[in-house]
CSV table of C-alpha atoms and ligand atoms in Angstrom, one decimal:
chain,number,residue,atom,x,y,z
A,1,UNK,CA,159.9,118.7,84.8
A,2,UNK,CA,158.6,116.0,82.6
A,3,UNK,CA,161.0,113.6,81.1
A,4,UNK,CA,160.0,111.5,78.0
A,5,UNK,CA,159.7,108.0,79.5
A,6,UNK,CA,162.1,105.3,78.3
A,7,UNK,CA,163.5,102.3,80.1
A,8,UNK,CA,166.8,101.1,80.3
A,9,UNK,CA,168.7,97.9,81.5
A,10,UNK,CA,171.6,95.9,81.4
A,11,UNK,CA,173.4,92.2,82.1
A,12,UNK,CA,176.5,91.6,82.0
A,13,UNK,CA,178.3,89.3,79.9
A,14,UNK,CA,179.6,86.7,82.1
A,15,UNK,CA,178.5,83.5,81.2
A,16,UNK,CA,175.7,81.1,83.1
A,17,UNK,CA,172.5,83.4,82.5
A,18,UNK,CA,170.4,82.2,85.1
A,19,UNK,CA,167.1,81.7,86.4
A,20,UNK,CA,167.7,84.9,88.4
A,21,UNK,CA,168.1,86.9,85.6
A,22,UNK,CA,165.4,85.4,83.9
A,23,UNK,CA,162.8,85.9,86.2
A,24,UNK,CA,164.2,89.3,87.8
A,25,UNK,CA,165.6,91.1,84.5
A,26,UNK,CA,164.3,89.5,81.1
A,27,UNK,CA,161.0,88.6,81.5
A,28,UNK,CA,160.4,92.0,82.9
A,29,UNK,CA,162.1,93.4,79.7
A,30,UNK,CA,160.0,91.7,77.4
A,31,UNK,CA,156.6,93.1,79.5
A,32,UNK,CA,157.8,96.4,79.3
A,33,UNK,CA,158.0,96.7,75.3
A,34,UNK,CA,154.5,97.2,75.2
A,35,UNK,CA,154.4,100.2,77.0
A,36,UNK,CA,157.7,102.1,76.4
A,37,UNK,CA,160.6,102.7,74.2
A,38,UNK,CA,163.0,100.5,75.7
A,39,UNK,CA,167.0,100.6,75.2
A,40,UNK,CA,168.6,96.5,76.7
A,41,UNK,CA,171.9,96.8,76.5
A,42,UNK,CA,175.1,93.9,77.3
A,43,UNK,CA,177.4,95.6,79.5
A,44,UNK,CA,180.6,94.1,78.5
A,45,UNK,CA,182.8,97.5,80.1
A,46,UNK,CA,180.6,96.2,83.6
A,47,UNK,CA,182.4,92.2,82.8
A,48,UNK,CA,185.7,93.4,82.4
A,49,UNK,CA,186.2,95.1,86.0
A,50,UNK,CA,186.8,91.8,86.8
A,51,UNK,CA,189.2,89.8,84.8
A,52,UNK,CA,187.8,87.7,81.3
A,53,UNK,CA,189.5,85.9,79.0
A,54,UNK,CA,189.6,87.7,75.5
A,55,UNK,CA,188.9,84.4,74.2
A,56,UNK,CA,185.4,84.1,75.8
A,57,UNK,CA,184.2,87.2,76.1
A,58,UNK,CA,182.7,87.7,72.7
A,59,UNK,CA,180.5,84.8,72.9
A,60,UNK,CA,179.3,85.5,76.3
A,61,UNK,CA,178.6,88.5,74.8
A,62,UNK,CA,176.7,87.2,72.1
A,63,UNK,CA,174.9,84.3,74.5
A,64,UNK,CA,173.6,87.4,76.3
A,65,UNK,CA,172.1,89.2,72.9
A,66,UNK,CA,170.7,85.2,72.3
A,67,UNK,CA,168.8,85.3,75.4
A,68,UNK,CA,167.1,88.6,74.4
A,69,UNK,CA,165.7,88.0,71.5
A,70,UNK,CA,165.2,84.2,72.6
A,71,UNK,CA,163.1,85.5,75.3
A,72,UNK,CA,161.1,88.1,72.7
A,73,UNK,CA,162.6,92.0,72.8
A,74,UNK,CA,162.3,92.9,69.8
A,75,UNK,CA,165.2,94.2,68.3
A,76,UNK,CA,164.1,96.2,65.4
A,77,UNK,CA,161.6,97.7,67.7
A,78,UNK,CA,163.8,98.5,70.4
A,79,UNK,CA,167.3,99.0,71.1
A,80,UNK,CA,169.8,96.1,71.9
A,81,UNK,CA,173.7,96.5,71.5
A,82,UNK,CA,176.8,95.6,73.9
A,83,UNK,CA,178.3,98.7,75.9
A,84,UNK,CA,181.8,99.2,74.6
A,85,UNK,CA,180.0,99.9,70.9
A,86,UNK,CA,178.8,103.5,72.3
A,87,UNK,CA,181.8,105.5,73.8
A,88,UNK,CA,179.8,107.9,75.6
A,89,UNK,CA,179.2,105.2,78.4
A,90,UNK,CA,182.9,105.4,79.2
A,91,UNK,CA,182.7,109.3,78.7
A,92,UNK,CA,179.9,110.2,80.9
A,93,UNK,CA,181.2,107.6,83.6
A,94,UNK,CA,184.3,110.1,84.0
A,95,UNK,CA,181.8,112.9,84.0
A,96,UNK,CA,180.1,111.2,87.0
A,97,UNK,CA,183.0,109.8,88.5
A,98,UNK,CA,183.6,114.0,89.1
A,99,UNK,CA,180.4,114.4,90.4
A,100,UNK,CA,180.2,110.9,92.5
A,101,UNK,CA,181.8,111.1,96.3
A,102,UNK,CA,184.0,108.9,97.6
A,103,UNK,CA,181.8,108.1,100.4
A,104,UNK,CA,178.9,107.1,98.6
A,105,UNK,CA,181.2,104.5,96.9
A,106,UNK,CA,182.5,103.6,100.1
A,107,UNK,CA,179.2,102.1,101.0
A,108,UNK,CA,178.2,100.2,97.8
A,109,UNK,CA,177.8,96.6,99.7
A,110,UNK,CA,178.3,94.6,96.0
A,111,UNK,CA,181.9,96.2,96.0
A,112,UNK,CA,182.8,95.0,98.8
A,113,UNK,CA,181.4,91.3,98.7
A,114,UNK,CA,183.0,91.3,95.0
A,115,UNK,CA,186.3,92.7,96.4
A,116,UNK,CA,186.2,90.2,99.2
A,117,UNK,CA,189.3,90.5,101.9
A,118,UNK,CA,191.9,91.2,99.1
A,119,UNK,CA,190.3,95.0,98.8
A,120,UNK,CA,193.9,96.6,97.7
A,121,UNK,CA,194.0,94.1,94.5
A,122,UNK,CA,190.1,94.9,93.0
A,123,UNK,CA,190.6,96.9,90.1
A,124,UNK,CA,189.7,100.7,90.2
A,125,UNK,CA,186.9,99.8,87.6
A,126,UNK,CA,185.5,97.4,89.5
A,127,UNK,CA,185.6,100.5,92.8
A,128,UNK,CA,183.9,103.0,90.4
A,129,UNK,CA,181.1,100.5,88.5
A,130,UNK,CA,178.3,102.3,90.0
A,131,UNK,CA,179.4,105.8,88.3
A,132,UNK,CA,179.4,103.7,84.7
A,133,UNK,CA,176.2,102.6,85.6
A,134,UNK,CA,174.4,105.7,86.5
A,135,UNK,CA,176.2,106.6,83.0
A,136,UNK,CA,174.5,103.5,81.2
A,137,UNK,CA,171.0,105.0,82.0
A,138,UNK,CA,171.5,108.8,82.0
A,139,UNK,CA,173.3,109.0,78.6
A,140,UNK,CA,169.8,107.7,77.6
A,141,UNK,CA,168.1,110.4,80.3
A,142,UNK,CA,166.2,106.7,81.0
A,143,UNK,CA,163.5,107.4,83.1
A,144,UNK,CA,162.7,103.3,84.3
A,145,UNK,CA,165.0,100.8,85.3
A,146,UNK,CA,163.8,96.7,85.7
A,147,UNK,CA,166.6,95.2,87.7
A,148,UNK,CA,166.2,92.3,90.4
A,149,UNK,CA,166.3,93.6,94.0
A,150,UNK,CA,170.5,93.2,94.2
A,151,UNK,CA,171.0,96.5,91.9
A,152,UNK,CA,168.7,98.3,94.4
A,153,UNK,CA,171.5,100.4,95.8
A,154,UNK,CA,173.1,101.1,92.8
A,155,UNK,CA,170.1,102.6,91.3
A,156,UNK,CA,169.9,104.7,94.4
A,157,UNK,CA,173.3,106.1,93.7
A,158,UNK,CA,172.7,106.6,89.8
A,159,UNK,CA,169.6,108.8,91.4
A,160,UNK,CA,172.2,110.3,93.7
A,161,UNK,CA,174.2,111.5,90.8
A,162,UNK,CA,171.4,112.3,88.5
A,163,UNK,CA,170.3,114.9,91.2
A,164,UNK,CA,174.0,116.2,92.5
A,165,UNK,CA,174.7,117.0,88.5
A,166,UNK,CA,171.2,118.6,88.7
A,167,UNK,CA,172.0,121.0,91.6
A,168,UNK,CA,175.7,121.3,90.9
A,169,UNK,CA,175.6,122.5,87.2
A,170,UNK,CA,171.7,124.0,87.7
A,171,UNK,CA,172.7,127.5,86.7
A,172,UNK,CA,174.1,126.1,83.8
A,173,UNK,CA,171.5,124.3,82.4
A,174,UNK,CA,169.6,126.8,83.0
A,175,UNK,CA,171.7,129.3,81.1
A,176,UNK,CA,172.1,126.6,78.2
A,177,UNK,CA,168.6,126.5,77.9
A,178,UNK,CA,167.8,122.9,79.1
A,179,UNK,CA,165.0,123.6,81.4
A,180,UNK,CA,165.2,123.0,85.0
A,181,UNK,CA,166.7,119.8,85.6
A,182,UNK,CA,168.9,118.2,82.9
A,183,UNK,CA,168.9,114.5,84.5
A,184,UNK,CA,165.9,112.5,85.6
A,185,UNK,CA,165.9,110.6,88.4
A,186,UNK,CA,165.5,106.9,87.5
A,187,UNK,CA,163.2,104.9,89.2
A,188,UNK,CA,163.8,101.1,89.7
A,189,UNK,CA,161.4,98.6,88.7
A,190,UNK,CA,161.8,95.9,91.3
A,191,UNK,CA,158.0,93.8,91.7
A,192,UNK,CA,156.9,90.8,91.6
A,193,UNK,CA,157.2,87.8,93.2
A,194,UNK,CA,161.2,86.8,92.1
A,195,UNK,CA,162.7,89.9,92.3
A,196,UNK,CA,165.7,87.9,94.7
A,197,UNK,CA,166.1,84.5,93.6
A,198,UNK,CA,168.1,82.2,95.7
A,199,UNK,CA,170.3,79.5,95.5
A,200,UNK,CA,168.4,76.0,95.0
A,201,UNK,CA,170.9,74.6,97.4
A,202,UNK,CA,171.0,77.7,100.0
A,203,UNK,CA,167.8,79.7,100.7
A,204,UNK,CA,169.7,82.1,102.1
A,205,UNK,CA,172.1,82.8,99.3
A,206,UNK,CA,171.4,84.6,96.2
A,207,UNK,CA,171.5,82.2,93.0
A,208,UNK,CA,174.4,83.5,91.6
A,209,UNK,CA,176.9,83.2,88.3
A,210,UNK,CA,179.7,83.3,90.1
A,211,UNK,CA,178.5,80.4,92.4
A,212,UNK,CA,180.9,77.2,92.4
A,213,UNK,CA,177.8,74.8,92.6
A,214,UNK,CA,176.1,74.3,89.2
A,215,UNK,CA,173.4,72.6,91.0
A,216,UNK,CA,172.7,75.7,93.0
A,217,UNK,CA,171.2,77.7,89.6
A,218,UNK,CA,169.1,77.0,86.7
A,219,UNK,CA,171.1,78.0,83.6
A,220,UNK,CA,169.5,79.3,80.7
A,221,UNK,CA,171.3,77.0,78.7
A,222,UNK,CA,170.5,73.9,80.9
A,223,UNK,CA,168.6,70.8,78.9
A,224,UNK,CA,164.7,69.7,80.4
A,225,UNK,CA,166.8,66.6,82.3
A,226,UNK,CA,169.2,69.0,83.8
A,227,UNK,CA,166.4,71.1,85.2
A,228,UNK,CA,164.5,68.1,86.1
A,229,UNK,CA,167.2,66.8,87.8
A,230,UNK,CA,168.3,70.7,90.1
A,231,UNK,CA,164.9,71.0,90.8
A,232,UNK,CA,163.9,67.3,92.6
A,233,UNK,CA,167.3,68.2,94.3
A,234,UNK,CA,166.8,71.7,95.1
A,235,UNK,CA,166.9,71.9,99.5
A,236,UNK,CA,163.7,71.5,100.8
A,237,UNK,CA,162.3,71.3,104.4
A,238,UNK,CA,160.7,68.4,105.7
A,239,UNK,CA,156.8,70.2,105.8
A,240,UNK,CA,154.1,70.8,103.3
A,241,UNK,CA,153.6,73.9,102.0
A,242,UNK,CA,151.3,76.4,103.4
A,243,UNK,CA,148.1,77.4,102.5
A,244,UNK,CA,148.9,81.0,103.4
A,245,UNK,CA,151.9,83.5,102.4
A,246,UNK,CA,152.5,83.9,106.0
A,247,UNK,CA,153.4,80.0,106.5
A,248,UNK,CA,156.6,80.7,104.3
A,249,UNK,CA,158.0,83.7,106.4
A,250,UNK,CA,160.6,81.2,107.8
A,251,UNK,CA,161.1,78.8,105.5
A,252,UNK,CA,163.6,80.5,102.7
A,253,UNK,CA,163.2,77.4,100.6
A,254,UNK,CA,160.0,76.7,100.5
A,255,UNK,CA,159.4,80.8,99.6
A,256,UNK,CA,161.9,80.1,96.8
A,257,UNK,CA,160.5,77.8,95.4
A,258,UNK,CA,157.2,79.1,95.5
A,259,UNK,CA,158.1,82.5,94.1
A,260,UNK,CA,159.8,80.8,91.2
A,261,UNK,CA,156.9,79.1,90.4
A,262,UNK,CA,154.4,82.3,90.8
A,263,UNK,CA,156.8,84.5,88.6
A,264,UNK,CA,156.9,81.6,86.2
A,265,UNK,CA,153.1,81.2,85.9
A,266,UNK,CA,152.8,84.9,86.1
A,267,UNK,CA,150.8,84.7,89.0
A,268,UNK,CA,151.1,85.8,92.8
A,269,UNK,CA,152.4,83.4,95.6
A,270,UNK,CA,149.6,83.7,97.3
A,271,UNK,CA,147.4,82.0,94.3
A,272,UNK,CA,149.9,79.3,94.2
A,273,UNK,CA,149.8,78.7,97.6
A,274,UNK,CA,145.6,78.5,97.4
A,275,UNK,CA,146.7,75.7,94.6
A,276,UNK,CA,149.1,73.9,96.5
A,277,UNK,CA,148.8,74.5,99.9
A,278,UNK,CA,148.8,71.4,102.3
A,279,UNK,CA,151.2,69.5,99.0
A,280,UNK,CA,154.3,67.6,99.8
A,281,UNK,CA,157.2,68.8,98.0
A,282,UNK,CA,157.4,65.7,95.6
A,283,UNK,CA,154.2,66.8,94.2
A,284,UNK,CA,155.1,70.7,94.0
A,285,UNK,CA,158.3,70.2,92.7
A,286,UNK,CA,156.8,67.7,90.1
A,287,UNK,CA,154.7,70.4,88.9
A,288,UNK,CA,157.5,73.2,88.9
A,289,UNK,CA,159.6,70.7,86.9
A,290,UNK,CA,156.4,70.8,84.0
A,291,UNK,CA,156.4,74.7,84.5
A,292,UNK,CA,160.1,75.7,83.7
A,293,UNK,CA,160.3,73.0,81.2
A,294,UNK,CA,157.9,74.3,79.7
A,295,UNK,CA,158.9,78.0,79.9
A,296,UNK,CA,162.6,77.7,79.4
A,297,UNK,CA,162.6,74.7,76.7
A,298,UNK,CA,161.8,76.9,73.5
A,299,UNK,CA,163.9,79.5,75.0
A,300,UNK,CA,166.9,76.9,75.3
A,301,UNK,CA,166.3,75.9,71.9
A,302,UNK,CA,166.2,79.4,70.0
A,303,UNK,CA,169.2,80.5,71.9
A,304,UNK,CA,170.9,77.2,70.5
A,305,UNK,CA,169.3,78.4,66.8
A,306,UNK,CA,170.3,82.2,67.2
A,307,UNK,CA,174.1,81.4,68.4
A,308,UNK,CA,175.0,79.3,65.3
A,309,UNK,CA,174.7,82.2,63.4
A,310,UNK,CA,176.9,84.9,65.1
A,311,UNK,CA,177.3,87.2,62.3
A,312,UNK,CA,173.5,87.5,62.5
A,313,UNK,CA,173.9,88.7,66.4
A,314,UNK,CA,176.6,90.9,65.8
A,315,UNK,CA,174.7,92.8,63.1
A,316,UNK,CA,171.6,93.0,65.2
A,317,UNK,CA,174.0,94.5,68.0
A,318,UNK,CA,175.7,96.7,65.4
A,319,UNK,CA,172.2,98.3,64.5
A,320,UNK,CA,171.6,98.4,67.9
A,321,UNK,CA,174.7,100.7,68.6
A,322,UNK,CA,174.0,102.6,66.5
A,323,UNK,CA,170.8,103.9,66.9
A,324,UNK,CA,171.9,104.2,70.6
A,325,UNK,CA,175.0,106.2,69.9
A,326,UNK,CA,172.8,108.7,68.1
A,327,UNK,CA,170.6,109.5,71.6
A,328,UNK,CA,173.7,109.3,73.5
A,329,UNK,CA,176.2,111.3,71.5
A,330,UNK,CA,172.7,114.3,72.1
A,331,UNK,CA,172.9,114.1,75.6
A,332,UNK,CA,177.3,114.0,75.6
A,333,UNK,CA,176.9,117.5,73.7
A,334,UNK,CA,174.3,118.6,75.8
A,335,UNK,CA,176.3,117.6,79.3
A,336,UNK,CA,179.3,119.2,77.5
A,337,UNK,CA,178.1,122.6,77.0
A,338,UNK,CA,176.6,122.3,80.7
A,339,UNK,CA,180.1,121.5,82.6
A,340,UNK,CA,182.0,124.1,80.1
A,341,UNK,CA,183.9,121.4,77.7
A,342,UNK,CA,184.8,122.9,74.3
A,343,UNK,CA,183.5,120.9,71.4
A,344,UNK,CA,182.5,120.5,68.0
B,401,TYM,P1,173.8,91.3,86.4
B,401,TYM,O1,174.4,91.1,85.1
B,401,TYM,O2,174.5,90.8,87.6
B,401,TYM,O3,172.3,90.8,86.4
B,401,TYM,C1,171.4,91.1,85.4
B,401,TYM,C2,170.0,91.3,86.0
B,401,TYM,O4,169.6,90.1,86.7
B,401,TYM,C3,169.2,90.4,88.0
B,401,TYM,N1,169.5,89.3,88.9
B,401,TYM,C4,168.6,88.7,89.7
B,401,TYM,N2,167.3,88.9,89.9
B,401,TYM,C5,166.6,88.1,90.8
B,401,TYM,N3,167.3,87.1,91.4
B,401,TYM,C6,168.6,86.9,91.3
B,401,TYM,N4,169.2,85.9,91.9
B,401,TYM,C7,169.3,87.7,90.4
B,401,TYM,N5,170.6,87.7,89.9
B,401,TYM,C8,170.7,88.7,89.1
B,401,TYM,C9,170.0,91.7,88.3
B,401,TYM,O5,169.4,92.4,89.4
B,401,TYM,C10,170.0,92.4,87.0
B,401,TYM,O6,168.8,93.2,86.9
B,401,TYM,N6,175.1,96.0,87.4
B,401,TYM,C11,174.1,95.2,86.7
B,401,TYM,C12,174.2,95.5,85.2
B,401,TYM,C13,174.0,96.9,84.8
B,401,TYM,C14,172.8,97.6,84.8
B,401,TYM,C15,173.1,98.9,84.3
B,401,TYM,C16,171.5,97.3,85.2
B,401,TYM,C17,175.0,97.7,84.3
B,401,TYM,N7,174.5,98.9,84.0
B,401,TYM,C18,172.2,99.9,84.2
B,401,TYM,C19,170.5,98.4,85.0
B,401,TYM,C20,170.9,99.6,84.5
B,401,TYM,C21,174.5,93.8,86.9
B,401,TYM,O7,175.6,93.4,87.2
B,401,TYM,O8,173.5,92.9,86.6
């Protein structure tokens, strides 16, 4: 059955927007306005499975909205809000939660590196984020989904559900008269050369939020001197670079580095390599430094602009909601009538 294509994505609200989301989430975002009706939405219900402070959360919230439009989505074109405005995220994600198994929860990998060793003490939200997520994009029946290569596995399980509801409630939708399948199956958009950015200090660690080292991640936020300054740091190995995309197969820095730059130029590594190859560090990181300066400086600055005027955020988000409650509360009725809930 054909499904009217519409993407969907979110970020959570928890501070430190990074160079990883950048490359692996927004820019993607902003390419994908041309071609589809897109929905970019703040998850703050995702934030709080963990704890935040009330007192923050609103302006990470905002920060988040900032970097959109910053970055160039277009809000009156498309649709950007902050989850807890639409209630029918939280209402489908029970719905799923029914329809979810234990076991495929059981083997969600970010669970368990979020939950760490002290299992018994993570929250039951943050155990069942995957169902709110498959929620997040079905509400909208979303039929794309640009994420960076770590929410791999959950879109697998949003697919999971998508198709479970489809086979467990088919003779209903049938009867309802919505076709064959009510849910698509979501496909991820994960290309390009930074879909898994790493750690400037740890090639073999994802850069990260949550990471302790401020030196190990580019923040959105961060002035032209403090990127200067992570990047002539950033770990390095002692060679020059490669000619070839094959010399960097074992040198997790280096490929870092070199993807950043590709997905920052918006080209492939192997072009930058044809560039650079045979360069000493000093002179590629020189260049990179003039790249993201360049790219994240005017972004910086009309994230600065846009958050001095919060009221101006928290309308655009209040439009946003609700022209996405009107899709969503659609499909709630629909998936009502399917699972046999009486309502208005
Ligand atoms: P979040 O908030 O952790 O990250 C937002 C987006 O940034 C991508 N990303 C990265 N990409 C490349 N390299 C990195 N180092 C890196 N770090 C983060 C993430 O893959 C993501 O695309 N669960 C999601 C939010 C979410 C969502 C959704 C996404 C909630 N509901 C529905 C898509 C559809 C999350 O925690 O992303």
């Amino acid at each position: 059955m054909a499904f009217k294509e519409r993407v969907f994505s979110g970020v959570q609200p928890t501070g430190n927007l990074h160079l990883g989301n950048y490359l692996g989430a927004l820019v993607k975002f902003v390419a994908l306005q041309e071609k589809y009706d897109c929905i970019y939405c703040i998850v703050d219900l995702h934030a709080i499975t963990v704890w935040q402070d009330p007192a923050e959360l609103p302006k990470a919230t905002r920060e988040v909205a900032a970097a959109f439009i910053a970055c160039g989505i277009d809000a009156k074109r498309h649709i950007v809000f902050n989850q807890s405005q639409v209630a029918e995220h939280a209402e489908l994600a029970w719905i799923f939660n029914c329809v979810a198994r234990l076991g495929w929860l059981n083997r969600m990998t970010q669970f368990k590196e979020k939950a760490g060793k002290d299992r018994e003490n993570a929250s039951v939200g943050l155990y069942a984020y995957p169902s709110l997520m498959a929620a997040d994009i079905l509400v909208y029946r979303a039929t794309h989904v640009p994420v960076g290569e770590d929410q791999k596995q959950h879109l697998e399980l949003s697919r999971d559900i998508a198709q479970k509801f489809n086979n467990d409630f088919g003779p209903s939708i049938r009867a309802h008269g919505y076709g064959e399948a009510f849910f698509p199956l979501p496909e991820p958009l994960i290309q390009g050369p930074a879909t898994r950015v790493m750690s400037l200090r740890d090639g073999a660690k994802k850069m990260s939020k949550s990471d302790a080292s401020d030196q190990s991640r580019i923040n959105l936020t961060d002035a032209a001197d403090a990127i200067a300054h992570k990047i002539r740091r950033a770990k390095t190995d002692p060679d020059p670079l490669p000619g070839e995309e094959a010399g960097l197969a074992s040198r997790p820095e280096a490929d870092n580095l070199v993807g950043i730059y590709a997905a920052l130029a918006g080209r492939a590594k192997w072009e930058v390599l044809k560039e650079f190859g045979g360069a000493q560090f000093s002179s590629f990181k020189a260049a990179l430094v003039d790249l993201a300066v360049a790219k994240l400086g005017p972004i910086n600055a009309e994230m600065k602009r846009l958050m001095a005027d919060p009221v101006h955020i928290d309308s655009v988000l209040a439009q946003g909601a609700e022209r996405a409650q009107v899709i969503a509360a659609e499909t709630m009725k629909a998936v009502k009538d399917i699972v046999g809930l009486v309502h208005r």
